[in-house]
CSV table of C-alpha atoms and ligand atoms in Angstrom, one decimal:
chain,number,residue,atom,x,y,z
A,1,UNK,CA,55.8,-59.6,25.7
A,2,UNK,CA,54.6,-58.5,22.2
A,3,UNK,CA,55.5,-60.6,19.2
A,4,UNK,CA,58.3,-59.4,17.1
A,5,UNK,CA,56.9,-57.6,14.0
A,6,UNK,CA,59.1,-58.9,11.3
A,7,UNK,CA,57.7,-56.7,8.6
A,8,UNK,CA,58.7,-53.7,10.7
A,9,UNK,CA,62.2,-55.2,11.4
A,10,UNK,CA,62.9,-56.0,7.8
A,11,UNK,CA,61.7,-52.5,6.7
A,12,UNK,CA,64.7,-51.2,8.8
A,13,UNK,CA,67.3,-53.1,6.7
A,14,UNK,CA,68.0,-51.8,3.1
A,15,UNK,CA,69.2,-55.3,2.1
A,16,UNK,CA,65.6,-56.6,2.4
A,17,UNK,CA,64.3,-54.3,-0.4
A,18,UNK,CA,67.5,-54.5,-2.5
A,19,UNK,CA,66.4,-56.1,-5.9
A,20,UNK,CA,69.8,-57.9,-6.4
A,21,UNK,CA,69.3,-59.7,-3.2
A,22,UNK,CA,65.7,-60.7,-3.9
A,23,UNK,CA,65.1,-64.3,-2.8
A,24,UNK,CA,68.5,-64.8,-1.3
A,25,UNK,CA,68.7,-65.9,2.3
A,26,UNK,CA,71.5,-64.7,4.5
A,27,UNK,CA,72.7,-67.6,6.7
A,28,UNK,CA,76.3,-66.3,7.3
A,29,UNK,CA,75.3,-63.7,9.9
A,30,UNK,CA,78.0,-64.9,12.4
A,31,UNK,CA,80.4,-63.7,9.8
A,32,UNK,CA,78.7,-60.3,9.5
A,33,UNK,CA,75.1,-59.0,9.6
A,34,UNK,CA,73.3,-56.7,7.2
A,35,UNK,CA,73.5,-53.1,8.5
A,36,UNK,CA,70.3,-51.3,9.6
A,37,UNK,CA,69.2,-48.3,7.7
A,38,UNK,CA,69.9,-46.0,10.6
A,39,UNK,CA,73.6,-46.9,10.4
A,40,UNK,CA,73.7,-46.7,6.6
A,41,UNK,CA,72.0,-43.2,6.7
A,42,UNK,CA,74.3,-41.9,9.5
A,43,UNK,CA,77.4,-43.2,7.6
A,44,UNK,CA,76.2,-41.7,4.3
A,45,UNK,CA,75.5,-38.4,6.0
A,46,UNK,CA,78.9,-38.3,7.8
A,47,UNK,CA,80.8,-39.3,4.6
A,48,UNK,CA,78.8,-36.8,2.5
A,49,UNK,CA,78.6,-33.8,4.8
A,50,UNK,CA,80.7,-34.2,7.9
A,51,UNK,CA,83.9,-36.1,7.0
A,52,UNK,CA,86.0,-33.7,8.8
A,53,UNK,CA,88.2,-33.7,12.0
A,54,UNK,CA,85.5,-33.6,14.7
A,55,UNK,CA,85.2,-31.1,17.6
A,56,UNK,CA,85.9,-27.7,16.3
A,57,UNK,CA,83.8,-24.5,16.2
A,58,UNK,CA,82.2,-24.7,12.8
A,59,UNK,CA,78.7,-26.3,12.7
A,60,UNK,CA,79.9,-29.3,10.7
A,61,UNK,CA,82.9,-30.0,13.1
A,62,UNK,CA,80.4,-29.8,16.0
A,63,UNK,CA,78.0,-32.1,14.2
A,64,UNK,CA,80.8,-34.6,13.5
A,65,UNK,CA,81.9,-34.6,17.1
A,66,UNK,CA,78.3,-34.8,18.4
A,67,UNK,CA,77.7,-37.9,16.2
A,68,UNK,CA,80.6,-39.6,17.9
A,69,UNK,CA,79.4,-38.5,21.4
A,70,UNK,CA,76.0,-39.9,20.5
A,71,UNK,CA,77.5,-43.3,19.7
A,72,UNK,CA,79.4,-43.5,23.0
A,73,UNK,CA,76.5,-42.2,25.1
A,74,UNK,CA,73.6,-44.2,23.6
A,75,UNK,CA,75.4,-47.5,23.3
A,76,UNK,CA,76.7,-47.1,26.8
A,77,UNK,CA,73.1,-46.7,27.8
A,78,UNK,CA,71.9,-49.8,26.0
A,79,UNK,CA,74.9,-51.9,27.4
A,80,UNK,CA,74.2,-50.4,30.9
A,81,UNK,CA,77.8,-49.1,31.4
A,82,UNK,CA,79.4,-45.7,31.8
A,83,UNK,CA,80.1,-43.5,28.8
A,84,UNK,CA,83.8,-43.6,29.7
A,85,UNK,CA,83.7,-47.4,29.8
A,86,UNK,CA,82.9,-47.7,26.0
A,87,UNK,CA,85.9,-48.0,23.6
A,88,UNK,CA,85.9,-48.3,19.8
A,89,UNK,CA,88.8,-50.0,18.1
A,90,UNK,CA,89.1,-51.3,14.5
A,91,UNK,CA,88.1,-54.9,15.4
A,92,UNK,CA,87.9,-57.3,18.3
A,93,UNK,CA,91.1,-59.0,17.1
A,94,UNK,CA,92.9,-55.6,17.3
A,95,UNK,CA,91.3,-54.8,20.6
A,96,UNK,CA,92.6,-57.9,22.4
A,97,UNK,CA,96.0,-57.3,20.9
A,98,UNK,CA,96.1,-53.9,22.5
A,99,UNK,CA,94.4,-55.1,25.7
A,100,UNK,CA,97.1,-57.7,26.2
A,101,UNK,CA,99.8,-55.1,26.2
A,102,UNK,CA,97.8,-52.7,28.4
A,103,UNK,CA,97.1,-55.4,31.0
A,104,UNK,CA,100.7,-56.9,31.0
A,105,UNK,CA,102.0,-54.1,33.2
A,106,UNK,CA,99.5,-54.9,35.9
A,107,UNK,CA,100.9,-58.3,36.4
A,108,UNK,CA,104.1,-59.8,37.8
A,109,UNK,CA,106.3,-62.5,36.1
A,110,UNK,CA,104.9,-65.9,36.9
A,111,UNK,CA,101.3,-64.5,37.2
A,112,UNK,CA,98.7,-66.8,35.7
A,113,UNK,CA,95.9,-66.3,33.1
A,114,UNK,CA,93.3,-68.8,32.1
A,115,UNK,CA,92.2,-68.9,28.5
A,116,UNK,CA,89.6,-71.2,27.1
A,117,UNK,CA,90.1,-73.2,23.9
A,118,UNK,CA,86.4,-72.6,22.9
A,119,UNK,CA,87.4,-69.2,21.5
A,120,UNK,CA,87.7,-67.6,18.1
A,121,UNK,CA,91.5,-66.8,17.8
A,122,UNK,CA,90.7,-63.2,18.5
A,123,UNK,CA,90.2,-64.0,22.1
A,124,UNK,CA,93.0,-66.6,22.2
A,125,UNK,CA,96.2,-65.7,20.4
A,126,UNK,CA,96.9,-62.3,22.0
A,127,UNK,CA,96.6,-63.9,25.5
A,128,UNK,CA,98.6,-66.9,24.6
A,129,UNK,CA,101.5,-64.8,23.3
A,130,UNK,CA,101.8,-63.5,26.9
A,131,UNK,CA,103.6,-66.8,27.7
A,132,UNK,CA,106.7,-65.2,26.1
A,133,UNK,CA,106.2,-62.1,28.2
A,134,UNK,CA,106.6,-64.0,31.6
A,135,UNK,CA,102.9,-64.9,32.1
A,136,UNK,CA,101.8,-68.5,32.8
A,137,UNK,CA,99.0,-69.4,30.4
A,138,UNK,CA,96.6,-72.2,31.4
A,139,UNK,CA,94.0,-73.7,29.1
A,140,UNK,CA,90.4,-74.2,30.1
A,141,UNK,CA,89.5,-77.1,27.7
A,142,UNK,CA,86.2,-77.9,26.0
A,143,UNK,CA,84.7,-81.4,26.4
A,144,UNK,CA,86.0,-83.2,23.2
A,145,UNK,CA,82.5,-84.5,22.4
A,146,UNK,CA,80.1,-81.7,23.3
A,147,UNK,CA,82.4,-78.7,23.0
A,148,UNK,CA,81.1,-77.7,26.4
A,149,UNK,CA,83.1,-75.6,28.9
A,150,UNK,CA,82.8,-77.2,32.4
A,151,UNK,CA,82.9,-74.8,35.5
A,152,UNK,CA,84.4,-77.7,37.6
A,153,UNK,CA,87.4,-77.7,35.2
A,154,UNK,CA,87.7,-73.9,35.6
A,155,UNK,CA,87.8,-74.2,39.4
A,156,UNK,CA,90.6,-76.8,39.1
A,157,UNK,CA,92.7,-74.2,37.2
A,158,UNK,CA,92.4,-71.3,39.6
A,159,UNK,CA,95.3,-70.5,42.0
A,160,UNK,CA,96.2,-67.5,44.1
A,161,UNK,CA,98.2,-66.3,41.1
A,162,UNK,CA,95.3,-66.3,38.6
A,163,UNK,CA,94.8,-62.7,37.2
A,164,UNK,CA,92.4,-63.2,34.3
A,165,UNK,CA,89.9,-65.7,32.9
A,166,UNK,CA,89.2,-65.2,29.1
A,167,UNK,CA,86.4,-67.1,27.4
A,168,UNK,CA,83.6,-66.5,24.9
A,169,UNK,CA,80.0,-65.5,25.8
A,170,UNK,CA,79.2,-68.0,23.0
A,171,UNK,CA,81.8,-69.6,20.6
A,172,UNK,CA,81.3,-68.9,16.9
A,173,UNK,CA,81.5,-72.7,16.2
A,174,UNK,CA,80.1,-74.3,19.4
A,175,UNK,CA,77.6,-71.6,20.1
A,176,UNK,CA,76.6,-72.8,23.6
A,177,UNK,CA,75.8,-69.6,25.7
A,178,UNK,CA,78.3,-69.6,28.6
A,179,UNK,CA,77.1,-68.4,32.1
A,180,UNK,CA,79.1,-65.1,32.1
A,181,UNK,CA,77.7,-63.8,35.4
A,182,UNK,CA,78.7,-67.1,37.2
A,183,UNK,CA,82.1,-67.1,35.6
A,184,UNK,CA,82.6,-63.4,36.4
A,185,UNK,CA,81.7,-64.2,40.1
A,186,UNK,CA,84.3,-67.1,40.1
A,187,UNK,CA,86.9,-64.8,38.7
A,188,UNK,CA,86.2,-62.0,41.1
A,189,UNK,CA,86.2,-64.4,44.1
A,190,UNK,CA,89.7,-65.4,43.0
A,191,UNK,CA,90.9,-61.8,42.6
A,192,UNK,CA,91.0,-62.2,38.8
A,193,UNK,CA,89.4,-60.2,36.0
A,194,UNK,CA,86.8,-61.6,33.6
A,195,UNK,CA,87.3,-61.0,29.9
A,196,UNK,CA,84.4,-62.1,27.7
A,197,UNK,CA,84.3,-62.3,23.9
A,198,UNK,CA,80.7,-61.5,23.1
A,199,UNK,CA,81.1,-61.3,19.3
A,200,UNK,CA,79.0,-64.3,18.7
A,201,UNK,CA,76.3,-63.5,21.3
A,202,UNK,CA,75.8,-59.7,21.1
A,203,UNK,CA,74.1,-59.9,17.6
A,204,UNK,CA,71.3,-61.8,19.2
A,205,UNK,CA,70.5,-58.7,21.4
A,206,UNK,CA,72.9,-56.3,23.1
A,207,UNK,CA,73.7,-57.5,26.6
A,208,UNK,CA,73.3,-55.8,30.0
A,209,UNK,CA,77.0,-55.8,30.6
A,210,UNK,CA,76.6,-54.6,34.2
A,211,UNK,CA,74.4,-57.5,35.0
A,212,UNK,CA,76.9,-60.0,33.3
A,213,UNK,CA,79.7,-58.6,35.5
A,214,UNK,CA,82.4,-59.0,32.9
A,215,UNK,CA,85.3,-56.5,33.5
A,216,UNK,CA,86.0,-56.5,29.7
A,217,UNK,CA,83.2,-57.3,27.3
A,218,UNK,CA,83.9,-57.2,23.6
A,219,UNK,CA,81.9,-57.5,20.4
A,220,UNK,CA,82.2,-56.5,16.7
A,221,UNK,CA,79.6,-54.0,15.5
A,222,UNK,CA,79.7,-55.3,12.0
A,223,UNK,CA,77.8,-58.2,13.4
A,224,UNK,CA,75.4,-56.1,15.4
A,225,UNK,CA,73.8,-54.5,12.3
A,226,UNK,CA,76.5,-51.7,12.3
A,227,UNK,CA,79.7,-50.5,10.9
A,228,UNK,CA,83.0,-52.4,10.9
A,229,UNK,CA,84.4,-51.7,14.4
A,230,UNK,CA,85.2,-53.6,17.5
A,231,UNK,CA,83.5,-52.3,20.7
A,232,UNK,CA,84.8,-53.1,24.1
A,233,UNK,CA,83.6,-52.1,27.5
A,234,UNK,CA,86.2,-51.9,30.2
A,235,UNK,CA,85.4,-51.2,33.8
A,236,UNK,CA,86.5,-47.7,34.7
A,237,UNK,CA,88.7,-48.7,37.6
A,238,UNK,CA,90.4,-51.4,35.6
A,239,UNK,CA,91.3,-49.0,32.8
A,240,UNK,CA,92.9,-46.7,35.3
A,241,UNK,CA,95.4,-49.5,36.2
A,242,UNK,CA,96.3,-50.4,32.6
A,243,UNK,CA,99.4,-49.1,30.8
A,244,UNK,CA,98.6,-46.5,28.3
A,245,UNK,CA,98.8,-47.7,24.7
A,246,UNK,CA,98.3,-44.4,23.0
A,247,UNK,CA,100.6,-41.4,22.5
A,248,UNK,CA,102.3,-40.6,25.8
A,249,UNK,CA,100.3,-37.4,26.3
A,250,UNK,CA,97.1,-39.3,26.0
A,251,UNK,CA,97.8,-41.2,29.2
A,252,UNK,CA,94.8,-41.1,31.5
A,253,UNK,CA,92.3,-40.2,28.8
A,254,UNK,CA,89.7,-43.0,28.6
A,255,UNK,CA,88.9,-42.5,24.9
A,256,UNK,CA,92.5,-42.8,23.8
A,257,UNK,CA,94.3,-45.1,26.2
A,258,UNK,CA,93.5,-48.4,24.7
A,259,UNK,CA,92.6,-47.4,21.1
A,260,UNK,CA,95.9,-46.4,19.6
A,261,UNK,CA,94.6,-47.0,16.1
A,262,UNK,CA,92.0,-44.2,16.3
A,263,UNK,CA,89.4,-45.8,14.1
A,264,UNK,CA,87.3,-44.0,11.5
A,265,UNK,CA,85.4,-41.2,13.2
A,266,UNK,CA,82.5,-41.5,10.8
A,267,UNK,CA,82.1,-45.2,11.5
A,268,UNK,CA,82.0,-44.4,15.2
A,269,UNK,CA,79.3,-41.8,14.6
A,270,UNK,CA,77.4,-44.3,12.4
A,271,UNK,CA,77.4,-46.8,15.3
A,272,UNK,CA,74.9,-44.6,17.0
A,273,UNK,CA,72.5,-45.9,14.3
A,274,UNK,CA,72.6,-49.2,16.2
A,275,UNK,CA,71.0,-47.3,19.2
A,276,UNK,CA,68.6,-45.6,16.7
A,277,UNK,CA,67.5,-49.0,15.5
A,278,UNK,CA,66.9,-50.3,18.9
A,279,UNK,CA,64.9,-47.2,19.8
A,280,UNK,CA,62.8,-47.8,16.8
A,281,UNK,CA,62.2,-51.4,17.7
A,282,UNK,CA,61.2,-50.4,21.2
A,283,UNK,CA,58.9,-47.6,20.1
A,284,UNK,CA,57.2,-49.9,17.6
A,285,UNK,CA,56.5,-52.7,20.1
A,286,UNK,CA,55.8,-50.8,23.3
A,287,UNK,CA,54.1,-47.5,24.1
A,288,UNK,CA,56.1,-46.4,27.1
A,289,UNK,CA,59.3,-45.3,25.4
A,290,UNK,CA,59.7,-42.0,27.2
A,291,UNK,CA,59.2,-43.4,30.7
A,292,UNK,CA,61.4,-46.4,30.3
A,293,UNK,CA,65.1,-46.1,31.1
A,294,UNK,CA,67.4,-47.1,28.2
A,295,UNK,CA,69.0,-50.1,29.9
A,296,UNK,CA,65.5,-51.5,30.6
A,297,UNK,CA,64.5,-50.9,26.9
A,298,UNK,CA,67.6,-52.8,25.9
A,299,UNK,CA,66.8,-55.8,28.1
A,300,UNK,CA,63.2,-56.0,26.7
A,301,UNK,CA,64.4,-55.7,23.1
A,302,UNK,CA,67.0,-58.4,23.8
A,303,UNK,CA,64.3,-60.7,25.1
A,304,UNK,CA,62.0,-59.8,22.2
A,305,UNK,CA,64.7,-60.9,19.7
A,306,UNK,CA,65.5,-64.0,21.7
A,307,UNK,CA,62.0,-65.4,21.7
A,308,UNK,CA,61.7,-65.1,17.9
A,309,UNK,CA,65.2,-66.6,17.3
A,310,UNK,CA,64.7,-69.5,19.7
A,311,UNK,CA,61.4,-70.4,18.0
A,312,UNK,CA,63.2,-70.6,14.6
A,313,UNK,CA,66.1,-72.3,16.1
A,314,UNK,CA,64.0,-75.0,17.6
A,315,UNK,CA,62.6,-75.8,14.2
A,316,UNK,CA,66.0,-75.9,12.5
A,317,UNK,CA,67.6,-78.0,15.4
A,318,UNK,CA,64.7,-80.4,15.3
A,319,UNK,CA,65.2,-81.0,11.7
A,320,UNK,CA,69.0,-81.4,11.9
A,321,UNK,CA,69.1,-83.6,15.0
A,322,UNK,CA,66.6,-86.0,13.4
A,323,UNK,CA,69.3,-86.9,10.7
A,324,UNK,CA,71.9,-89.5,11.1
A,325,UNK,CA,74.2,-88.2,8.3
A,326,UNK,CA,75.6,-85.2,10.1
A,327,UNK,CA,77.4,-84.7,13.4
A,328,UNK,CA,76.1,-81.6,15.2
A,329,UNK,CA,78.6,-79.3,17.0
A,330,UNK,CA,77.5,-78.1,20.5
A,331,UNK,CA,74.3,-78.6,22.4
A,332,UNK,CA,71.0,-79.3,20.5
A,333,UNK,CA,69.0,-77.4,23.0
A,334,UNK,CA,67.9,-74.1,21.5
A,335,UNK,CA,67.5,-72.5,24.9
A,336,UNK,CA,71.1,-73.0,25.7
A,337,UNK,CA,72.7,-71.8,22.5
A,338,UNK,CA,72.9,-69.0,19.9
A,339,UNK,CA,71.5,-69.6,16.4
A,340,UNK,CA,74.9,-70.2,14.9
A,341,UNK,CA,74.7,-73.8,13.9
A,342,UNK,CA,77.7,-75.9,12.9
A,343,UNK,CA,77.8,-79.5,11.7
A,344,UNK,CA,80.1,-82.0,10.1
A,345,UNK,CA,78.5,-83.9,7.2
A,346,UNK,CA,79.3,-87.6,7.3
A,347,UNK,CA,78.4,-88.6,3.8
A,348,UNK,CA,78.6,-85.5,1.6
A,349,UNK,CA,81.4,-83.1,0.8
A,350,UNK,CA,81.2,-79.6,2.3
A,351,UNK,CA,81.7,-78.0,-1.0
A,352,UNK,CA,78.9,-79.9,-2.6
A,353,UNK,CA,76.6,-78.9,0.2
A,354,UNK,CA,77.4,-75.3,-0.2
A,355,UNK,CA,76.9,-75.5,-3.9
A,356,UNK,CA,73.4,-77.0,-3.5
A,357,UNK,CA,72.5,-74.4,-0.9
A,358,UNK,CA,73.7,-71.7,-3.3
A,359,UNK,CA,71.3,-73.2,-5.9
A,360,UNK,CA,68.6,-72.7,-3.4
A,361,UNK,CA,69.7,-69.1,-2.9
A,362,UNK,CA,71.0,-69.8,0.6
A,363,UNK,CA,74.3,-68.1,1.6
A,364,UNK,CA,76.4,-70.1,4.1
A,365,UNK,CA,80.0,-71.1,4.5
A,366,UNK,CA,82.2,-73.9,5.6
A,367,UNK,CA,85.7,-74.0,7.2
A,368,UNK,CA,87.2,-73.4,10.6
A,369,UNK,CA,86.0,-69.8,11.0
A,370,UNK,CA,89.1,-69.0,13.0
A,371,UNK,CA,87.7,-71.3,15.7
A,372,UNK,CA,90.8,-73.5,15.1
A,373,UNK,CA,91.3,-74.3,18.8
A,374,UNK,CA,87.7,-75.4,19.6
A,375,UNK,CA,87.6,-77.6,16.4
A,376,UNK,CA,90.9,-79.2,17.4
A,377,UNK,CA,89.6,-79.6,20.9
A,378,UNK,CA,86.7,-81.6,19.5
A,379,UNK,CA,89.0,-83.5,17.1
A,380,UNK,CA,87.2,-82.1,14.0
A,381,UNK,CA,89.6,-81.8,11.1
A,382,UNK,CA,90.2,-78.1,10.2
A,383,UNK,CA,90.1,-78.9,6.5
A,384,UNK,CA,87.3,-79.0,5.6
A,385,UNK,CA,86.1,-78.0,9.1
A,386,UNK,CA,82.4,-77.5,9.6
A,387,UNK,CA,79.4,-76.3,7.6
A,388,UNK,CA,77.9,-73.3,9.5
A,389,UNK,CA,74.6,-71.7,9.1
A,390,UNK,CA,73.8,-68.6,11.3
A,391,UNK,CA,70.8,-66.3,11.5
A,392,UNK,CA,69.5,-63.3,13.5
A,393,UNK,CA,66.2,-61.8,14.7
A,394,UNK,CA,65.5,-60.5,11.2
A,395,UNK,CA,65.3,-64.0,9.7
A,396,UNK,CA,61.9,-65.3,8.8
A,397,UNK,CA,60.4,-68.8,9.2
A,398,UNK,CA,60.1,-68.9,5.4
A,399,UNK,CA,63.9,-68.5,5.2
A,400,UNK,CA,64.4,-71.3,7.6
A,401,UNK,CA,62.2,-73.4,5.4
A,402,UNK,CA,64.2,-72.4,2.4
A,403,UNK,CA,67.4,-73.4,4.3
A,404,UNK,CA,65.9,-76.8,5.3
A,405,UNK,CA,64.7,-77.3,1.8
A,406,UNK,CA,68.2,-76.8,0.4
A,407,UNK,CA,69.8,-78.9,3.1
A,408,UNK,CA,67.3,-81.7,2.4
A,409,UNK,CA,68.5,-81.8,-1.3
A,410,UNK,CA,72.1,-81.4,-0.3
A,411,UNK,CA,72.3,-84.1,2.3
A,412,UNK,CA,70.0,-86.7,0.7
B,501,PLP,C1,83.4,-65.2,18.4
B,501,PLP,C2,84.3,-64.2,17.6
B,501,PLP,N1,85.2,-63.5,18.3
B,501,PLP,C3,86.0,-62.7,17.6
B,501,PLP,C4,85.9,-62.4,16.3
B,501,PLP,C5,86.8,-61.5,15.6
B,501,PLP,O1,86.2,-60.3,15.4
B,501,PLP,P1,86.9,-59.1,14.6
B,501,PLP,O2,86.7,-59.6,13.1
B,501,PLP,O3,86.2,-57.9,14.9
B,501,PLP,O4,88.3,-59.1,14.9
B,501,PLP,C6,85.0,-63.2,15.6
B,501,PLP,C7,84.9,-63.0,14.1
B,501,PLP,O5,84.3,-63.7,13.4
B,501,PLP,C8,84.1,-64.1,16.2
B,501,PLP,O6,83.2,-64.8,15.6
C-alpha cells in the first residue's frame, strides 16, 4: 500500500489554497467537508453553461443529462451497486422520511421494526413515527457507559414479525464503526431488511455496499467532499416492492419512485466530481488504473484513506485518553472507530473551550449534533452536550498538533 500523498490530496481542494482560510484547521468535518475541486468545477460549469432542463436534443441539454448520468453510473461503480440502485434526494433526513412512507405499504399492522438509539435523528424519527401507522417500534439500546450497540441485545429483540433493522454504520457522536455485514446477515436470517445510515462513516472512504450487504445504505454527499445531497442505495428487488412516492405516472421508474423532491439537477451532475476525485487519487497512487475495476479502485482508496486517518486518530486519542479532566464518548481504540471524537469536559465550560480553540484557529463545535437519543442513552446532558472534533483524510499531522495545542490550553 502506498502512503497517502497529502500534498496531492490537498491540491485537489480549493479551500486549502484559499487565503482567507490560511492557518485555519477544519475540525467540524462530521458536520460537512470541504468540497473537492472536481465537484466545484462541475457545479460551476453546470450553473454557468448547462443550467437547463436536462435530456433534450440540443448539445447543452444533452450535456446536462450526461452529467447526471455520469454521477449515477460512476458513483454506483465506486459503491459497487447497480446504476438503478442509486438515488439522490435533498438530504438523508428527507430520504428516510420518504423511505418510511415507501416501506409502510410492504408491512402489515402489528409488524415490527428495530431502530437503534445510537442514531442521528435522521435515521430515527421517521421510523419511530411509524408507531402511529400501526407498526411496532422496538429500540436497540446503546450501553449507557460505552455507547456500544451489542449484537446480543439485537438478537433478543428479533421475532418472526421483524421487518427492518435500522442503525448507523457509525454514530456521529459515538463513532464506533458497527459491523454492518454481520448485522445485515442477522437481519436477512430473520427475513428483515437492513437499513444503514452511513453518513458518519462514508466520508472516511466510500464503502463497498454490496460487501456490506445493507438493503438500504444512505449518506450525505456534502460530507463526502461533494454537493449538498443525500445519496441512498436501495436494492433493486426491494425498490420494486415499495410504494411509489412520486407522481402516479412515475410508478415503476427507479429514478423517480423514492425521490419526489427531485433535487437540483446540477448538484447531481456535480456529484460525479466525487468519482473524478477518487479517480485522481487512484491514478496518482497506483499505475494500473485502466486494468483495475472501479469497485476495486474504490476499496483500495478507502483503505489508503483509512491508514492515514487511523494514524492521526491514534495520536489524538492517545493524548485525549491520558487526561482525567474529560470523559470520552465511545471506544478509545482508533481501529474500531471513525475520527469523529466527542468528549464531555469535566472542569471547563464547552463555550470557553471552543473560544480557546478558535483563538488557535481550530474550528470545532459543541452540542447534541442531533444525536439526541444516543446522548440521552448515555446520560449525557443535551445542554451543553459534547465537544466534538472530527477530521478526514485531508487532515495533516500538523493540524492534529494544532488541535492538541489548542486543547492543551483550553483544558489546563
Ligand atoms: C450520522 C448522521 N446521519 C444523518 C445525518 C443527516 O444528514 P442530512 O443533513 O443529509 O439530513 C447526519 C448529519 O449530520 C449525520 O451526522
